Coordinates of C-alpha atoms in Angstrom, one line a residue:
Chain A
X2 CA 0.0 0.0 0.0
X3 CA 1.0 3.6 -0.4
X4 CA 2.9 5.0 2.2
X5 CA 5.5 7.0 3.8
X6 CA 7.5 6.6 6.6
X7 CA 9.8 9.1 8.7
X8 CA 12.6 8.9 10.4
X9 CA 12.5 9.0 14.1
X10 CA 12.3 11.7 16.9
X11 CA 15.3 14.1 17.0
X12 CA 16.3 16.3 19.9
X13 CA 18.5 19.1 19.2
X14 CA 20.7 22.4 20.4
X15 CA 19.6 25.4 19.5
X16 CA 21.6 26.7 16.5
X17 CA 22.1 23.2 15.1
X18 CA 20.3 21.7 12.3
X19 CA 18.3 18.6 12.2
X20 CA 17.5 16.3 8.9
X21 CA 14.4 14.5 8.5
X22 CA 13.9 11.7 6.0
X23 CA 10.6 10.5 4.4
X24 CA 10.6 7.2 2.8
X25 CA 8.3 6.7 0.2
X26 CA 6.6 2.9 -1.2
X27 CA 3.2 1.5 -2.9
X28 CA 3.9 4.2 -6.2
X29 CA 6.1 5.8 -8.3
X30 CA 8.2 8.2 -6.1
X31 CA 9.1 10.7 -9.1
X32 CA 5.5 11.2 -9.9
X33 CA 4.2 13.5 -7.1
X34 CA 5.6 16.3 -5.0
X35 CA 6.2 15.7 -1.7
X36 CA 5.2 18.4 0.9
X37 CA 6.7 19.1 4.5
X38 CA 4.0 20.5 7.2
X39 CA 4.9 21.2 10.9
X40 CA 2.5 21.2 14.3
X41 CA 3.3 22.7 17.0
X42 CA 1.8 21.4 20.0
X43 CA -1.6 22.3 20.2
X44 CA -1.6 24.2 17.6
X45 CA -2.5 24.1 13.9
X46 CA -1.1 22.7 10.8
X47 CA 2.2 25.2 9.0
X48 CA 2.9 24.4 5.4
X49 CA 7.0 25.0 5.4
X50 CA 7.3 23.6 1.5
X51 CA 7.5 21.0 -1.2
X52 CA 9.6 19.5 -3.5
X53 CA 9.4 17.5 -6.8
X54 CA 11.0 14.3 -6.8
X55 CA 11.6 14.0 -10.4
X56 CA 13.4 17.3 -11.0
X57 CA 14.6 18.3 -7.1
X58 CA 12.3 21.6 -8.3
X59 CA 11.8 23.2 -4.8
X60 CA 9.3 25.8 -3.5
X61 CA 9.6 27.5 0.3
X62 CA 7.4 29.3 2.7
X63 CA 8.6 32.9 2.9
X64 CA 8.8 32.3 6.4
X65 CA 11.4 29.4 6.2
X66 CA 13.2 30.9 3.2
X67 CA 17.3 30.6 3.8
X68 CA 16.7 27.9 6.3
X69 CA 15.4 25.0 5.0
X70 CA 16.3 22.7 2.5
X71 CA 14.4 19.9 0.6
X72 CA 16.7 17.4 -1.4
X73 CA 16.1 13.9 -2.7
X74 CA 17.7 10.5 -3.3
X75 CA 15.6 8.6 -5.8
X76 CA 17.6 5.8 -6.1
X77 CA 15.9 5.0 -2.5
X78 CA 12.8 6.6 -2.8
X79 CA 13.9 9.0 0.3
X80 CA 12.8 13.0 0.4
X81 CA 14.4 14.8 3.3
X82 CA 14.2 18.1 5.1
X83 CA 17.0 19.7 6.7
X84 CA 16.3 22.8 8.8
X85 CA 18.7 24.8 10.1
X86 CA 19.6 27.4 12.9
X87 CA 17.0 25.8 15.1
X88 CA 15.9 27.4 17.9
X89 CA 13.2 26.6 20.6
X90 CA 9.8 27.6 18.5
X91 CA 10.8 24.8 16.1
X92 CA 10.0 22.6 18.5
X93 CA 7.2 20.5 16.8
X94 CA 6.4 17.6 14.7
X95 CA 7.1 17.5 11.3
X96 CA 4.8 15.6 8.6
X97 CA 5.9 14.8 4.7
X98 CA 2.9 14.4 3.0
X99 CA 2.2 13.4 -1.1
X100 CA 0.4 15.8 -3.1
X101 CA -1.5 13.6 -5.5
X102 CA -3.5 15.5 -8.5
X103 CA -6.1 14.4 -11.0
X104 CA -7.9 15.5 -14.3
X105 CA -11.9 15.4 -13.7
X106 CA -13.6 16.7 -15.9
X107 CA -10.7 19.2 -17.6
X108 CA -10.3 20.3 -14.3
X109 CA -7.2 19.8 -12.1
X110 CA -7.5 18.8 -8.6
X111 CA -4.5 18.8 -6.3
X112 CA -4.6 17.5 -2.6
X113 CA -2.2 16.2 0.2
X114 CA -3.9 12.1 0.4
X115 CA -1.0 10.3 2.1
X116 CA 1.1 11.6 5.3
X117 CA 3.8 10.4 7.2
X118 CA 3.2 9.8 10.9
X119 CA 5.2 12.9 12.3
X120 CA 8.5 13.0 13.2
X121 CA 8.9 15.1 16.8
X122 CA 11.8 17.6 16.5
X123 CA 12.9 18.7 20.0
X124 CA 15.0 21.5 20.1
X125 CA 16.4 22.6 23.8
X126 CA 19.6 23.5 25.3
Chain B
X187 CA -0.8 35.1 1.5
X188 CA -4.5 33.7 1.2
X189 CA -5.9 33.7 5.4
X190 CA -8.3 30.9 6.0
X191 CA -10.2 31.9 8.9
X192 CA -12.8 29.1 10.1
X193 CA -15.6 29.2 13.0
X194 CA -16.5 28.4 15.3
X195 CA -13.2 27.5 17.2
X196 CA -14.8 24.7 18.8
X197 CA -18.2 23.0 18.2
X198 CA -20.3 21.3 21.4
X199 CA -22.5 18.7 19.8
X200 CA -23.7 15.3 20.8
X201 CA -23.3 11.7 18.6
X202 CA -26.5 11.8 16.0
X203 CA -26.5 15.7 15.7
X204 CA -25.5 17.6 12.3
X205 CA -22.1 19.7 12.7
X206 CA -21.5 22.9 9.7
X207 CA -18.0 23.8 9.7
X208 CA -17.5 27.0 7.9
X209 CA -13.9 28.3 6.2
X210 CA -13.6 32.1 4.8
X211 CA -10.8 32.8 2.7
X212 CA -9.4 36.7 2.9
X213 CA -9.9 36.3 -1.1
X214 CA -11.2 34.3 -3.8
X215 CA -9.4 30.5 -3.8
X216 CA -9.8 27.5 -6.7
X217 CA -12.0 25.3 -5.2
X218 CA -9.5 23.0 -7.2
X219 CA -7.4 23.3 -4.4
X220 CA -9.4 23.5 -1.5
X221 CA -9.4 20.4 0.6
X222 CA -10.4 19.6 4.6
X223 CA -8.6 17.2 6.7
X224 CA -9.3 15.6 10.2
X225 CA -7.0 15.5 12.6
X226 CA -7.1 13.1 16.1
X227 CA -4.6 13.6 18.7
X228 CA -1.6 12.0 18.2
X229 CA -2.6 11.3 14.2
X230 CA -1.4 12.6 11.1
X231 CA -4.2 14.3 9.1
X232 CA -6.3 12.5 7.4
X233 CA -8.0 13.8 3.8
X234 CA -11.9 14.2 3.7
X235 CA -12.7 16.2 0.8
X236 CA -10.9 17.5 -2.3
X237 CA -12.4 19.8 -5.0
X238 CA -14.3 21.6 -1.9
X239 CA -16.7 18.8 -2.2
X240 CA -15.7 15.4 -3.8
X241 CA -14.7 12.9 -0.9
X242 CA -11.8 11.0 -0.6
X243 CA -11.9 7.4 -1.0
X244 CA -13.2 5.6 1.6
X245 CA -14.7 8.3 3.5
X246 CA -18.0 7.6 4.7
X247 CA -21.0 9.8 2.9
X248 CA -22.4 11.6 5.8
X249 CA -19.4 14.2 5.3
X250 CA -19.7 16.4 2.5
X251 CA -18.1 19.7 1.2
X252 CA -19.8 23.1 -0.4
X253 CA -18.9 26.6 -1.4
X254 CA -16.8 28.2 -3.9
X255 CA -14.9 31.7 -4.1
X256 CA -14.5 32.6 -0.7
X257 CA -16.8 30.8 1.6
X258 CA -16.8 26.9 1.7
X259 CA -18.6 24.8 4.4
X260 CA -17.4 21.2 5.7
X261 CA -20.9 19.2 6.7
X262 CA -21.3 15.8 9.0
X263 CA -24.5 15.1 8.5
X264 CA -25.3 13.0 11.9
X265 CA -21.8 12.6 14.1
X266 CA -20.7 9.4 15.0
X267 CA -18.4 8.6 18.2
X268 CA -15.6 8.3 15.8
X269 CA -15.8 11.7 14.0
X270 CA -15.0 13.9 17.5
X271 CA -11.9 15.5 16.1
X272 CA -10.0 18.6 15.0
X273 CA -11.3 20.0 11.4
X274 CA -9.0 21.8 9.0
X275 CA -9.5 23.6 5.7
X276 CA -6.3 23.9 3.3
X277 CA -5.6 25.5 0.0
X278 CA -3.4 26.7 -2.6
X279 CA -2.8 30.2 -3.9
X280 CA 0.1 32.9 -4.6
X281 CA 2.3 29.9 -4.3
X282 CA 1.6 29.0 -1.2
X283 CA -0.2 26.6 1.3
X284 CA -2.2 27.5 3.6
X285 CA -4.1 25.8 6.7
X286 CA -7.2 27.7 8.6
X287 CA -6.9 27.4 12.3
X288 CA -8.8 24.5 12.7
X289 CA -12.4 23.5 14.6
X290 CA -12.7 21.5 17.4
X291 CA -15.8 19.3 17.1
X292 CA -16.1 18.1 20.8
X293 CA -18.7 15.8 22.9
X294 CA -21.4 17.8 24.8

């Protein structure tokens, strides 16, 4: 079945960086973006960015521009997120997520239809 | 960036009863791209609707999705034990995503 499955819970210094990995199975890894949201705790859903898997074509929220990076390794069907100069409000967990599209009726249709389970990012001195 | 502001914050209704979610957008969004997710604690989200109103597969038929432009509406039709949950509208615009706030549909 389709899935994706992150890498495990990461606790971190503040200034350091931190690299989560999203493994995907069940379909063709090049043929959707993959997404990275974050949660806070207790609070609501951030969209930080997304990638494309076939042509490492990336696209950042303004708010994470200059510290995050999304890469690839297709050859393992593995999207990561590295985020960098971390300090305490990053604390959260961190979801990759496929944005699947279809054609219905000429019309395109784009939604996020499969999500990792989270990976908790920790960061504390 | 497109602001999705939902209401209410939280909803206080019992098992059986109808629950209208409502999601404003601060300007006019492709209902191509607007979606709604639910969210239980310690869960990833999970997709209800796409299109503002087609339903994901395997989602059960008493949720369904309207609007279009600015104003869409998320409806359970009668709420099961299972459907107690956090509600959030998504979509796409000015290359972005965005996420509304979320509603709390909680036991009375």
């Amino acid at each position: 079945q389709v899935q994706l499955v992150q890498s495990g819970a990461e606790v971190k210094k503040p200034g350091a960086s931190v690299k989560v990995s999203c493994k995907a199975s069940g379909y063709t890894f090049t043929s959707y973006d993959i997404n990275w949201v974050r949660q806070a705790t207790g609070q609501g859903l951030e969209w930080m960015g997304w990638m494309n898997p076939n042509s490492g074509n990336t696209g950042y929220a303004q708010k994470f521009q200059g510290r995050v990076t999304m890469t690839r390794n297709t050859s393992i069907s593995t999207a990561y997120m590295e985020l960098s100069s971390l300090r305490s409000e990053d604390t959260a967990v961190y979801y990759c997520a496929r944005l699947y599209h279809i054609v219905l009726s000429y019309y395109y249709y784009y939604y996020m239809d499969v999500w990792g389970k989270g990976t908790t990012v920790t960061v504390s001195s | 960036e497109i602001v999705l502001t939902q209401s209410p914050g939280t909803l206080s209704l019992s098992p059986g009863e109808r629950a209208t979610l409502s999601c404003r957008a601060s300007q006019s969004v492709s209902s191509s791209y607007l979606a709604w997710y639910q969210q239980k604690p310690g869960q990833a989200p999970r997709l209800l609707i796409y299109g503002a109103s087609s339903r994901a597969t395997g989602i059960p038929d008493r949720f369904s999705g309207s609007g279009s432009g600015t104003d869409f509406t998320l409806t359970i039709s009668r709420l099961e034990p299972e459907d107690f949950a956090v509600y959030y509208c998504q979509q796409y615009g000015s290359s972005a995503w965005t996420f509304g706030q979320g509603t709390k549909v909680e036991i009375k």
